[in-house]
Short mmCIF file of C-alpha atoms and ligand atoms in Angstrom, two decimals:
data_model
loop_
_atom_site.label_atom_id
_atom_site.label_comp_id
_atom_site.label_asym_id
_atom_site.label_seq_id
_atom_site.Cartn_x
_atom_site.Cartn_y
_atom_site.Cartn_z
CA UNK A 61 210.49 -27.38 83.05
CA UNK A 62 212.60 -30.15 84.77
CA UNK A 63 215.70 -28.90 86.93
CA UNK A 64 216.96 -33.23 86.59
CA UNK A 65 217.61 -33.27 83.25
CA UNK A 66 219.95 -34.75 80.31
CA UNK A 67 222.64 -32.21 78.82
CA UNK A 68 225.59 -33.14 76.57
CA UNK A 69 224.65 -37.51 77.71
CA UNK A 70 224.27 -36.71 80.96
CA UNK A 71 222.03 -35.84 83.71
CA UNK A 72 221.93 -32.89 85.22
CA UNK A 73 220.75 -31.33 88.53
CA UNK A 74 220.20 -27.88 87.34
CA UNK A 75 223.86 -26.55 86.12
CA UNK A 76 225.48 -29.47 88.17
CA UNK A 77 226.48 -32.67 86.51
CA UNK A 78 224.82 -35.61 88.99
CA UNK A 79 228.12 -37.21 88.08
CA UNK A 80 230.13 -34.22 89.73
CA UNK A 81 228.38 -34.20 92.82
CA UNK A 82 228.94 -38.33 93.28
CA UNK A 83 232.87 -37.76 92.65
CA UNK A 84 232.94 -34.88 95.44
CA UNK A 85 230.38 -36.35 97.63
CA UNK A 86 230.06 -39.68 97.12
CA UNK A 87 227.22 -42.02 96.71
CA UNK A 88 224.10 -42.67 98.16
CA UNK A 89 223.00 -39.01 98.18
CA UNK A 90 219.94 -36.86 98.12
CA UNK A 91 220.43 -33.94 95.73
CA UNK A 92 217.54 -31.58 95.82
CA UNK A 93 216.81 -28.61 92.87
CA UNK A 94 216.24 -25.00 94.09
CA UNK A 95 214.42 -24.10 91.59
CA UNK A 96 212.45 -26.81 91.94
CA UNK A 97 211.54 -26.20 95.37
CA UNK A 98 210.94 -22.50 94.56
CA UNK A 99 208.41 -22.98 91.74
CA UNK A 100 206.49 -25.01 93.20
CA UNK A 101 205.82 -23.03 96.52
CA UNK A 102 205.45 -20.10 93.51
CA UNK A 103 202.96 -22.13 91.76
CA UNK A 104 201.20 -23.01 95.20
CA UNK A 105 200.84 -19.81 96.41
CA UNK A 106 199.83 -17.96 93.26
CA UNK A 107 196.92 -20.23 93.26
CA UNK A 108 195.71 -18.30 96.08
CA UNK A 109 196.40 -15.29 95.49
CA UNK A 110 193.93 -12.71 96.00
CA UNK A 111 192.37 -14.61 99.17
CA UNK A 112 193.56 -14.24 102.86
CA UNK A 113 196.28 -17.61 102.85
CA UNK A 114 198.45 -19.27 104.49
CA UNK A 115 201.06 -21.84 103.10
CA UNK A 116 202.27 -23.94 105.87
CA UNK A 117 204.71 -26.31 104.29
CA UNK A 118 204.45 -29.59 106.10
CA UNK A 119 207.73 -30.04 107.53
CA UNK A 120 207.99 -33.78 107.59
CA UNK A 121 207.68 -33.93 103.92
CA UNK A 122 211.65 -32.50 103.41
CA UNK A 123 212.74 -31.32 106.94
CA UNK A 124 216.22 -30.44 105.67
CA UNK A 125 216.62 -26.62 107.49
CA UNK A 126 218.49 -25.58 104.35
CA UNK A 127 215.26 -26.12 102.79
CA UNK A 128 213.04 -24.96 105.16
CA UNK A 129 215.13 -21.95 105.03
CA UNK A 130 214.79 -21.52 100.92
CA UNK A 131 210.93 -21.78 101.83
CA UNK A 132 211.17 -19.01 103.99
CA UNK A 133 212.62 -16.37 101.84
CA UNK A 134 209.69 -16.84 100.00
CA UNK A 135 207.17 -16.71 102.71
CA UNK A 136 206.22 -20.00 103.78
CA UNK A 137 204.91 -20.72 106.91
CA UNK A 138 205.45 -24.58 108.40
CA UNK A 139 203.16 -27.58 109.72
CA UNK A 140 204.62 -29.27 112.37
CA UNK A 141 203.90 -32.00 114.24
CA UNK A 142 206.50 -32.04 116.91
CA UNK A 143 208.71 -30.25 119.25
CA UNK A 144 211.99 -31.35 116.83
CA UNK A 145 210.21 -30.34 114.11
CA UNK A 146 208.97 -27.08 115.71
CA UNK A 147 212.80 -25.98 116.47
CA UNK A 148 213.36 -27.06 112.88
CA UNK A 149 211.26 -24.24 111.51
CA UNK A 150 212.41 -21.69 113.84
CA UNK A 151 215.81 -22.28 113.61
CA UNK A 152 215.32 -21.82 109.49
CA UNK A 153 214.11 -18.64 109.56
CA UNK A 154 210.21 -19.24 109.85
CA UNK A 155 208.25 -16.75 112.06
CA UNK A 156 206.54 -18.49 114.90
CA UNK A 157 203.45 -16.78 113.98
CA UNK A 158 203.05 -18.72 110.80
CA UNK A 159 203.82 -22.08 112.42
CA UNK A 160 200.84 -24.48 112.96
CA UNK A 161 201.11 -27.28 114.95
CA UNK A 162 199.49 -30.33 114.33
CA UNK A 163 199.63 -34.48 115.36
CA UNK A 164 197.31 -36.75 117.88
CA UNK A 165 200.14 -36.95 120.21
CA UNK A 166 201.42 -33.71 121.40
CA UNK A 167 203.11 -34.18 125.13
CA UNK A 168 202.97 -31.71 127.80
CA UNK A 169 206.27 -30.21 127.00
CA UNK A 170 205.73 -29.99 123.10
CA UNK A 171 203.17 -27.56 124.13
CA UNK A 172 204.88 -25.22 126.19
CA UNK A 173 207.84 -25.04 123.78
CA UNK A 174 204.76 -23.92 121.40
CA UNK A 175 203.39 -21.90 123.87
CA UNK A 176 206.77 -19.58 124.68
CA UNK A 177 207.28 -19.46 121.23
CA UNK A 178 203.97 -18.30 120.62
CA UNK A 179 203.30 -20.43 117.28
CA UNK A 180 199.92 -19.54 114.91
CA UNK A 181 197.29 -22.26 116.41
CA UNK A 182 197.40 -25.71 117.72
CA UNK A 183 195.17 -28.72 115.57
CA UNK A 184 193.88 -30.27 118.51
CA UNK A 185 192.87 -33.56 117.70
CA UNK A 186 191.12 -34.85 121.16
CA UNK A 187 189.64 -33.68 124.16
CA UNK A 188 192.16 -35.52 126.26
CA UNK A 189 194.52 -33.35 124.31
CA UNK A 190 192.74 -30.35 124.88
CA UNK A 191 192.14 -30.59 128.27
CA UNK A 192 196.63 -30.86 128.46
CA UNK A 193 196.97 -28.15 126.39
CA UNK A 194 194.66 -25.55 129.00
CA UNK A 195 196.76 -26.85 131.84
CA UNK A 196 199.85 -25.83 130.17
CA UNK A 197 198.47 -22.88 129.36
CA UNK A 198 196.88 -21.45 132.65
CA UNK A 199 200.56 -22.69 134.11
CA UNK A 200 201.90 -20.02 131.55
CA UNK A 201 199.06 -17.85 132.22
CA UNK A 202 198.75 -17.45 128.61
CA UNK A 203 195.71 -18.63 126.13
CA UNK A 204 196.52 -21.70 123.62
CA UNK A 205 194.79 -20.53 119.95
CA UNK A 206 193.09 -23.64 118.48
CA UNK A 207 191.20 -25.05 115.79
CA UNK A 208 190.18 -28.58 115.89
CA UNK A 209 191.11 -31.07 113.51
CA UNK A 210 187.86 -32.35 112.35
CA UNK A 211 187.58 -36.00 110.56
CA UNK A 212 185.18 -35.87 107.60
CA UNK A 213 184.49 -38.89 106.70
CA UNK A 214 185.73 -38.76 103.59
CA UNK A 215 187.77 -41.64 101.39
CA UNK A 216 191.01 -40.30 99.90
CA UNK A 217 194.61 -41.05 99.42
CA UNK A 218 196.89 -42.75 97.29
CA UNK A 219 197.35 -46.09 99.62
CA UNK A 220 195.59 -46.86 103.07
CA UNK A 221 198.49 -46.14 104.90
CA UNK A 222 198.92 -42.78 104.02
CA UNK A 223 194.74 -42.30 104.02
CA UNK A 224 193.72 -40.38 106.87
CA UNK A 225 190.22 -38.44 106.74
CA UNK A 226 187.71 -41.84 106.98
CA UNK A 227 186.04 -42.51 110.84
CA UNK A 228 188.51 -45.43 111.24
CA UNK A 229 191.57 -43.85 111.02
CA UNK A 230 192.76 -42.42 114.16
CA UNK A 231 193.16 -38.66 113.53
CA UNK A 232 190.81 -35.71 114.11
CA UNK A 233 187.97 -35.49 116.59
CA UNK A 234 184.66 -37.34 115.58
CA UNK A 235 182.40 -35.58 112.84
CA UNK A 236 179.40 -36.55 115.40
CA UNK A 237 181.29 -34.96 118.60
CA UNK A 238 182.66 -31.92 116.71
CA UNK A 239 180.24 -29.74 118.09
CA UNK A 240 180.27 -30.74 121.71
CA UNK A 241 184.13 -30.27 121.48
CA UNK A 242 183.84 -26.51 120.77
CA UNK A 243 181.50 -26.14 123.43
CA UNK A 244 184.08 -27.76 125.95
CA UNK A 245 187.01 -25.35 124.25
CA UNK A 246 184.87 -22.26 124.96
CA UNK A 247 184.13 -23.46 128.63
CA UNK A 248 188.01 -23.60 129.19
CA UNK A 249 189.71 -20.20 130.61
CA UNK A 250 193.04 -20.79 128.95
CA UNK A 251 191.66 -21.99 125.49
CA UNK A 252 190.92 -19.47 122.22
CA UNK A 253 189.27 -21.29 120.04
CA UNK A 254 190.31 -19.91 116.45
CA UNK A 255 189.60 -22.30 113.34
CA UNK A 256 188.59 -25.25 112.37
CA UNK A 257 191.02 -27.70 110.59
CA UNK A 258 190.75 -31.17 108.27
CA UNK A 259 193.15 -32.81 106.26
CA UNK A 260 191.88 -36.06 104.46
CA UNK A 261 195.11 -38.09 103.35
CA UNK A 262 198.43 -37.90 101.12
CA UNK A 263 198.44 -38.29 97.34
CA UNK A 264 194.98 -37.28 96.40
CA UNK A 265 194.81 -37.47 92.54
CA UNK A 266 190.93 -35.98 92.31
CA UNK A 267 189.32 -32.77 93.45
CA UNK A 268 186.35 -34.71 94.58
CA UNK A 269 186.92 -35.72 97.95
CA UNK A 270 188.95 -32.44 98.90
CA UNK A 271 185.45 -30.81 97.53
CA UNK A 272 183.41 -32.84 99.58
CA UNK A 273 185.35 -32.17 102.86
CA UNK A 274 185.48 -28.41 102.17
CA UNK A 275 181.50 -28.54 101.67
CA UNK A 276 180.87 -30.28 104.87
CA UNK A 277 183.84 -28.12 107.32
CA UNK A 278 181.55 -24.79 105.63
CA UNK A 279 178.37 -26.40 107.14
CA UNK A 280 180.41 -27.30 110.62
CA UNK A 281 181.24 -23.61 110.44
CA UNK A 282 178.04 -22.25 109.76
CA UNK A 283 177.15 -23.96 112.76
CA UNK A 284 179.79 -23.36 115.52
CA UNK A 285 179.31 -19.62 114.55
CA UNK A 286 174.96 -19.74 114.95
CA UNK A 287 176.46 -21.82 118.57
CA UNK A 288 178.30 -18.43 119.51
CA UNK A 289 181.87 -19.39 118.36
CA UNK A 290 184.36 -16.90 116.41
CA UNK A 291 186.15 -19.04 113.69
CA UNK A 292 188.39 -17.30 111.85
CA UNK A 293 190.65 -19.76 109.74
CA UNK A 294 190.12 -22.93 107.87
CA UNK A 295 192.98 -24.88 107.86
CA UNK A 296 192.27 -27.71 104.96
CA UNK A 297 195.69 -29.24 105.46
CA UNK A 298 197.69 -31.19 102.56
CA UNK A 299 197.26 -33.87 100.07
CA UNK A 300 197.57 -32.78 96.64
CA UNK A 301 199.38 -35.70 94.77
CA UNK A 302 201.93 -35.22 92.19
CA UNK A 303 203.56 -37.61 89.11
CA UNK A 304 205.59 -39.94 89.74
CA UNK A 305 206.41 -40.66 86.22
CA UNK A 306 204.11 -44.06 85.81
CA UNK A 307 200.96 -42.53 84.36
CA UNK A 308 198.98 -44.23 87.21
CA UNK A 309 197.40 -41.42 88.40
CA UNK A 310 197.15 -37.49 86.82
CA UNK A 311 196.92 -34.83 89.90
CA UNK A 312 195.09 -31.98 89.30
CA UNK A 313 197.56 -29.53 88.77
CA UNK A 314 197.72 -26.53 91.78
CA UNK A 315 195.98 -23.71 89.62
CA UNK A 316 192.54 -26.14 89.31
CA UNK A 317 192.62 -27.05 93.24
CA UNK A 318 193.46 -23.07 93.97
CA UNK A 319 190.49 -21.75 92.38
CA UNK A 320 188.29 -24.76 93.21
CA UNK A 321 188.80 -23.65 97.09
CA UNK A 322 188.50 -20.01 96.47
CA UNK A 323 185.22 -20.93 94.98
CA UNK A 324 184.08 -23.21 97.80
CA UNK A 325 185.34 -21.15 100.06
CA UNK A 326 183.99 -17.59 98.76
CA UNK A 327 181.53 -16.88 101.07
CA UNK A 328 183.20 -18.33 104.42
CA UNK A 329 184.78 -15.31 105.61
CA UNK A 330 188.17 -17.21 106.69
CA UNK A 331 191.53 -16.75 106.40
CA UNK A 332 193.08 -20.10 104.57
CA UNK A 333 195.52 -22.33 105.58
CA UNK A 334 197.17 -25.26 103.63
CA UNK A 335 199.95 -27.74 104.68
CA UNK A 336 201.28 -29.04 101.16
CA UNK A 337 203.91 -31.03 101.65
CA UNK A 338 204.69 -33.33 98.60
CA UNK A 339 203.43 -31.02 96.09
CA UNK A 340 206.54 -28.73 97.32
CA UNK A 341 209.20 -31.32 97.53
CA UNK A 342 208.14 -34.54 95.67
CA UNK A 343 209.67 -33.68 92.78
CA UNK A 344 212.48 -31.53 93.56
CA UNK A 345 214.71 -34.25 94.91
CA UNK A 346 216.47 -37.32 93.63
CA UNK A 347 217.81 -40.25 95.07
CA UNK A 348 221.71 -40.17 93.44
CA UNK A 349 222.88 -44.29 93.52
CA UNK A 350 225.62 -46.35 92.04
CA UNK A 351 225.56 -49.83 90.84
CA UNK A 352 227.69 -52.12 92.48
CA UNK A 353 226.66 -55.52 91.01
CA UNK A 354 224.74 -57.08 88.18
CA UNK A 355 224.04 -60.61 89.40
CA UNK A 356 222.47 -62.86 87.18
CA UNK A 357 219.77 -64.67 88.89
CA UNK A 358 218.38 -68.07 87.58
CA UNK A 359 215.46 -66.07 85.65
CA UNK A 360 216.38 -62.24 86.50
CA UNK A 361 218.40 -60.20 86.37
CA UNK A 362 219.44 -57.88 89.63
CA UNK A 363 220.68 -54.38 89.20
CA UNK A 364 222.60 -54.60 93.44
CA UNK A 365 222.95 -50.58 94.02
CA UNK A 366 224.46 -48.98 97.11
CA UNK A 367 221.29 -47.49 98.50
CA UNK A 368 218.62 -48.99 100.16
CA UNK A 369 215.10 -49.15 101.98
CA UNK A 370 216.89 -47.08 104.81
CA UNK A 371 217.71 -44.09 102.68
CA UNK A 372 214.22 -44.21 100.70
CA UNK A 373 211.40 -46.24 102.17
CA UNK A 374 208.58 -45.82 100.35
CA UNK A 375 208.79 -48.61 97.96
CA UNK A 376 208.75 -51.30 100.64
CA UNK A 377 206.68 -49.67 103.07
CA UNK A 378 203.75 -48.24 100.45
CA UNK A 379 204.97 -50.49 96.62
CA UNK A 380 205.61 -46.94 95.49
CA UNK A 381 206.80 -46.38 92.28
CA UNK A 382 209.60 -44.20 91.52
CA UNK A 383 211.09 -43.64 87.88
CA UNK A 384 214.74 -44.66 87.25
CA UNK A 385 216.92 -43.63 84.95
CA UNK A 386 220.60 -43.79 84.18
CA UNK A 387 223.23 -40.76 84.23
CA UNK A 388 224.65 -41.37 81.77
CA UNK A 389 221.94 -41.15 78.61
CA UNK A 390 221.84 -44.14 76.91
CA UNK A 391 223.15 -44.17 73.28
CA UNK A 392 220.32 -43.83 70.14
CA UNK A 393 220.42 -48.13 69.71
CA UNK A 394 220.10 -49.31 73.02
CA UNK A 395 218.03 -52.03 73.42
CA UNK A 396 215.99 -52.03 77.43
CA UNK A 397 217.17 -55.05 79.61
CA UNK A 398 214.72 -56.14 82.81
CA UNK A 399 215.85 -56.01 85.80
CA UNK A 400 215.33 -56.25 89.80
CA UNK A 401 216.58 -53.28 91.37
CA UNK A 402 217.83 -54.04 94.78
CA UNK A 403 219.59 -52.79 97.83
CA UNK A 404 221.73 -54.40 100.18
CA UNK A 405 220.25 -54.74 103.41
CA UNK A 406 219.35 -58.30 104.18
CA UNK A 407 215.31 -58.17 103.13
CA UNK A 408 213.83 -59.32 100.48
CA UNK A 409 211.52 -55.91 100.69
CA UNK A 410 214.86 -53.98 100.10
CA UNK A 411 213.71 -54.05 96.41
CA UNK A 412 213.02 -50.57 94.81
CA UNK A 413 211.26 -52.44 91.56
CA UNK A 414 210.71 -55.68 90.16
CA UNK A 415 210.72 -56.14 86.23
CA UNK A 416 211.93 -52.80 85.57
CA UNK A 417 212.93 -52.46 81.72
CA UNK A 418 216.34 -49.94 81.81
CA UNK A 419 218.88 -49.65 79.36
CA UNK A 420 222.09 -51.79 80.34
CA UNK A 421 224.18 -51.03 83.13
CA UNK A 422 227.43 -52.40 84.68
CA UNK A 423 228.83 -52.13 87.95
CA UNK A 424 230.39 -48.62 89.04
CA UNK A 425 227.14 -46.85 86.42
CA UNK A 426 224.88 -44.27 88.14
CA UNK A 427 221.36 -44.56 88.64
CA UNK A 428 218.78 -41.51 90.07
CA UNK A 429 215.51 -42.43 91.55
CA UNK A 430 213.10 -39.68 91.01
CA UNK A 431 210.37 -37.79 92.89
CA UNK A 432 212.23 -38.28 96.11
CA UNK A 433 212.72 -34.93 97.54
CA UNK A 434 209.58 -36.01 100.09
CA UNK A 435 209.25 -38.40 102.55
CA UNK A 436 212.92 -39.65 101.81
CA UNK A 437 215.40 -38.05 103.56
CA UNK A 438 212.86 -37.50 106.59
CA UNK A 439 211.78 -41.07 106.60
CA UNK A 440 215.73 -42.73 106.37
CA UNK A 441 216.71 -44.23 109.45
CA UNK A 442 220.42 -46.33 110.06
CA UNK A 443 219.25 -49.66 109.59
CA UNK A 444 221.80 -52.28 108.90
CA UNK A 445 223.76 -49.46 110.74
CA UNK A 446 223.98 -47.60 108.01
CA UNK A 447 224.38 -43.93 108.21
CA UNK A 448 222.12 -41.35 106.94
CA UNK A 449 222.66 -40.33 103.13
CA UNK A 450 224.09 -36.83 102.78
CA UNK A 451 221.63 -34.41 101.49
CA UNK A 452 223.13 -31.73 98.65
CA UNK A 453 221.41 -28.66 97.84
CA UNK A 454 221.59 -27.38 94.47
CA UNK A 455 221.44 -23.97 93.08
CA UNK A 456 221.65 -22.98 89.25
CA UNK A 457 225.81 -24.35 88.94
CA UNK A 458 226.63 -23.99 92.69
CA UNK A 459 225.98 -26.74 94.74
CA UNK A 460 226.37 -27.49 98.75
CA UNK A 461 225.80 -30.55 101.41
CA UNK A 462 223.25 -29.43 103.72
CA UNK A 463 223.64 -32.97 105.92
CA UNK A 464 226.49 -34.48 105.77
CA UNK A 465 226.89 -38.13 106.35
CA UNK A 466 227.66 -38.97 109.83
CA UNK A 467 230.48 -41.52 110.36
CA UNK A 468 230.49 -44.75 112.07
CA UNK A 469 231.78 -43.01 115.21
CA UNK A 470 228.99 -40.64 115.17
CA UNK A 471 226.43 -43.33 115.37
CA UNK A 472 228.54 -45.15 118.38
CA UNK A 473 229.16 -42.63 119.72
CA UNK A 474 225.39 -42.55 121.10
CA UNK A 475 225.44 -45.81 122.57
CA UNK A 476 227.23 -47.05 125.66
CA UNK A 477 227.99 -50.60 126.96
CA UNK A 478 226.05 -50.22 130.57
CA UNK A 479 228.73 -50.22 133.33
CA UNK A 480 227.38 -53.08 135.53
CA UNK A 481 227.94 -55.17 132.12
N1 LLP B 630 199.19 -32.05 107.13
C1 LLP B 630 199.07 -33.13 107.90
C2 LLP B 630 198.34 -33.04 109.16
C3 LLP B 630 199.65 -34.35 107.49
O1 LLP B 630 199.53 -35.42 108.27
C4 LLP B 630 200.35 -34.42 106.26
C5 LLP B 630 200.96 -35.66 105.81
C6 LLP B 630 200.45 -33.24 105.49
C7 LLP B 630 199.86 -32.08 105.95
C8 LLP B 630 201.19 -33.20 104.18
O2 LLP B 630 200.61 -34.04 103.25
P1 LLP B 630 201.09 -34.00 101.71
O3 LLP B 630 200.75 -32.65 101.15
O4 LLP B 630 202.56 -34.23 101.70
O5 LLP B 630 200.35 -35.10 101.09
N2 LLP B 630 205.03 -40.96 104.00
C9 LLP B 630 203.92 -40.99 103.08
C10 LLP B 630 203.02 -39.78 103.22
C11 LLP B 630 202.53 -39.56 104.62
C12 LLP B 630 201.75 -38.30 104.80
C13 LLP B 630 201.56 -37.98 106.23
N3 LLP B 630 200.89 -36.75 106.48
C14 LLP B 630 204.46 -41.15 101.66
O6 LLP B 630 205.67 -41.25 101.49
O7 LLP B 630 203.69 -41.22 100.71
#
């Protein structure tokens, strides 16, 4: 069931008319679905029942605290891959002891924030790393819980950018040195080691490669345990993909990639951990615009809105496709018109989509962007000095901001004019 649907000619976020929350809010604006967000981390976890889990939603997907907070009520535990995000999580309600934290870069300081907080395990994803993290720990006098991030070698994801489990890419320790690294963990006197941990990539629309990665981390773990090590969790990170609404790819849907790691997993003897993060919040968000000019090109037509590659950057940074539609439902005899849709910072990559076939729209007509609810709002920056989109929360026919748009002061506010000047 879709919570961003037409009612009575018009779209709807749940019981909230979009065009009620751009009169009181204003435009550009994320509005995210409840619901949404609720049956999805329903339908996650369900697909697990049964088997000793863990859902760590990946924070950086939606970091919104009013979300993270929704998530939870409901039990969720959080990936995070820095100190910001780690307060995040906390501050929303999430018990440190379901907090995982992972990235190649943790500093000194991320750790013992970690540390005194006493978070799940650390994905350490180098020696270098490790060797930091035992300092920080003997200073405590307390013992870091780790897993490794492991890299499989293993092709997957949706665009190279966003691919992350093949030798070249830069995360996870070596699947040649992964042995050697637990023997250097279990040397250290501030070190536990715990788990082992992969995750292969963003926007995997196939089993396959998740299969083959699980396959080769049981073997690793076979291994480490015949080498004297006590792993007790498999962290297998995130990944699944969702639609996007262009029929290019067809995910398999959560209850298929559930029960294909319970039955790769069967006989591991680990307690699970995933890190979904666009399978959560993909699809509960939209990206609420208006059009302020149709300008006729000399063989185009543009569709000029008022948001732009600052407020949702993954068509120009990945060519990702996101559906469009209109508020306002078109009547039963309209006839689709191309256009460019375009935002107005000053690059031509500010396009959302080239050649898109819409029914007609005029200046001052509302336009959502779908599947937005991830890796929008937490990948917006203030380009062209323009502030942060306000993010609204809706829940059945209530609705709230849960970031509200900062003012032009706000942002100035940060800077200074240095006083030898
Ligand atoms: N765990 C780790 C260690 C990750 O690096 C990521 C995503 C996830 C979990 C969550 O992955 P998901 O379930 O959302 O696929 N900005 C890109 C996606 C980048 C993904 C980065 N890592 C996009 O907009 O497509």
């Amino acid at each position: 069931m879709r919570h961003f649907d037409f009612k009575d000619g018009e779209m709807f976020a749940e019981d909230v008319a979009l065009r009620e929350i751009a009169e009181t809010i204003g435009t550009p604006c994320y509005v995210y679905s409840t619901a949404t967000f609720e049956r999805h981390y329903k339908v996650f976890a369900d697909s697990f029942k049964g088997i000793d889990a863990l859902v760590a939603y990946s924070v950086k997907a939606n970091s919104n605290i009013g979300i993270l907070a929704s998530l939870a009520k409901l039990g969720a535990g959080a990936d995070v891959v820095s100190g910001g995000e780690l307060q995040r999580a906390l501050t929303a309600g999430i018990p440190a002891d379901k907090v995982v934290f992972s990235g190649v870069g943790k500093t000194a300081d991320e750790m013992r924030i970690a540390l005194t907080a006493s978070i799940r395990i650390f994905n350490v994803e180098s020696l270098p790393e490790l060797y930091v993290l035992n300092s920080v720990a003997a200073e405590m006098d307390v013992k870091a819980p780790i897993a490794f991030r492991v890299n499989p070698d293993v092709t997957a994801g949706g665009h190279e950018k966003i691919s992350t489990g093949k030798k070249e890419n830069k995360f996870g320790i070596a699947w040649s040195q992964a042995e050697r690294a637990y023997a250097e963990a279990a040397a250290l006197e501030n070190i536990e080691i715990v788990g082992v941990d992969v995750h292969i990539g963003s926007q995997i629309d196939d089993l396959a490669p998740f299969e083959k990665a699980i396959s080769k981390v049981g073997e690793l773990i076979s291994r480490l345990r015949t080498n004297g090590h006590n792993i007790r969790s498999f962290d297998i990170g995130g990944g699944l993909g969702i639609p996007y609404g262009d029929n290019s790819i067809t995910p398999p849907p959560p209850d298929q990639y559930g029960a294909m790691v319970k039955r790769l997993t069967a006989d591991m003897d680990v307690e699970m951990i995933f890190e979904p993060g666009r399978m959560i919040s993909g699809n509960a968000g939209i990206l609420l615009s208006k059009v302020l000019y149709v300008k006729e090109g000399e063989d185009r037509k543009f569709l000029i809105i008022d948001a732009a590659m600052n407020d949702l950057l993954r068509p120009a940074l990945y060519d990702a496709y996101h559906e469009i539609e209109a508020v306002k439902a078109p009547g039963s005899d309209y006839e689709d018109i191309s256009y460019d849709v375009v935002g107005p910072i000053c690059e031509s990559g500010d396009t959302f989509t080239k050649s898109r076939e819409l029914p007609e729209m005029k200046a001052g007509d509302l336009l959502v962007m779908h599947s937005a609810g991830a890796y929008g709002a937490s990948q917006s920056s203030q380009y062209n000095t323009r502030p942060l989109v306000p993010e609204v929360l809706v829940k059945g026919s209530q609705f709230e901001v849960i970031r509200k748009r900062p003012t032009v002061e706000d942002i100035l506010k940060t800077e200074t004019v240095p006083s030898w000047l």
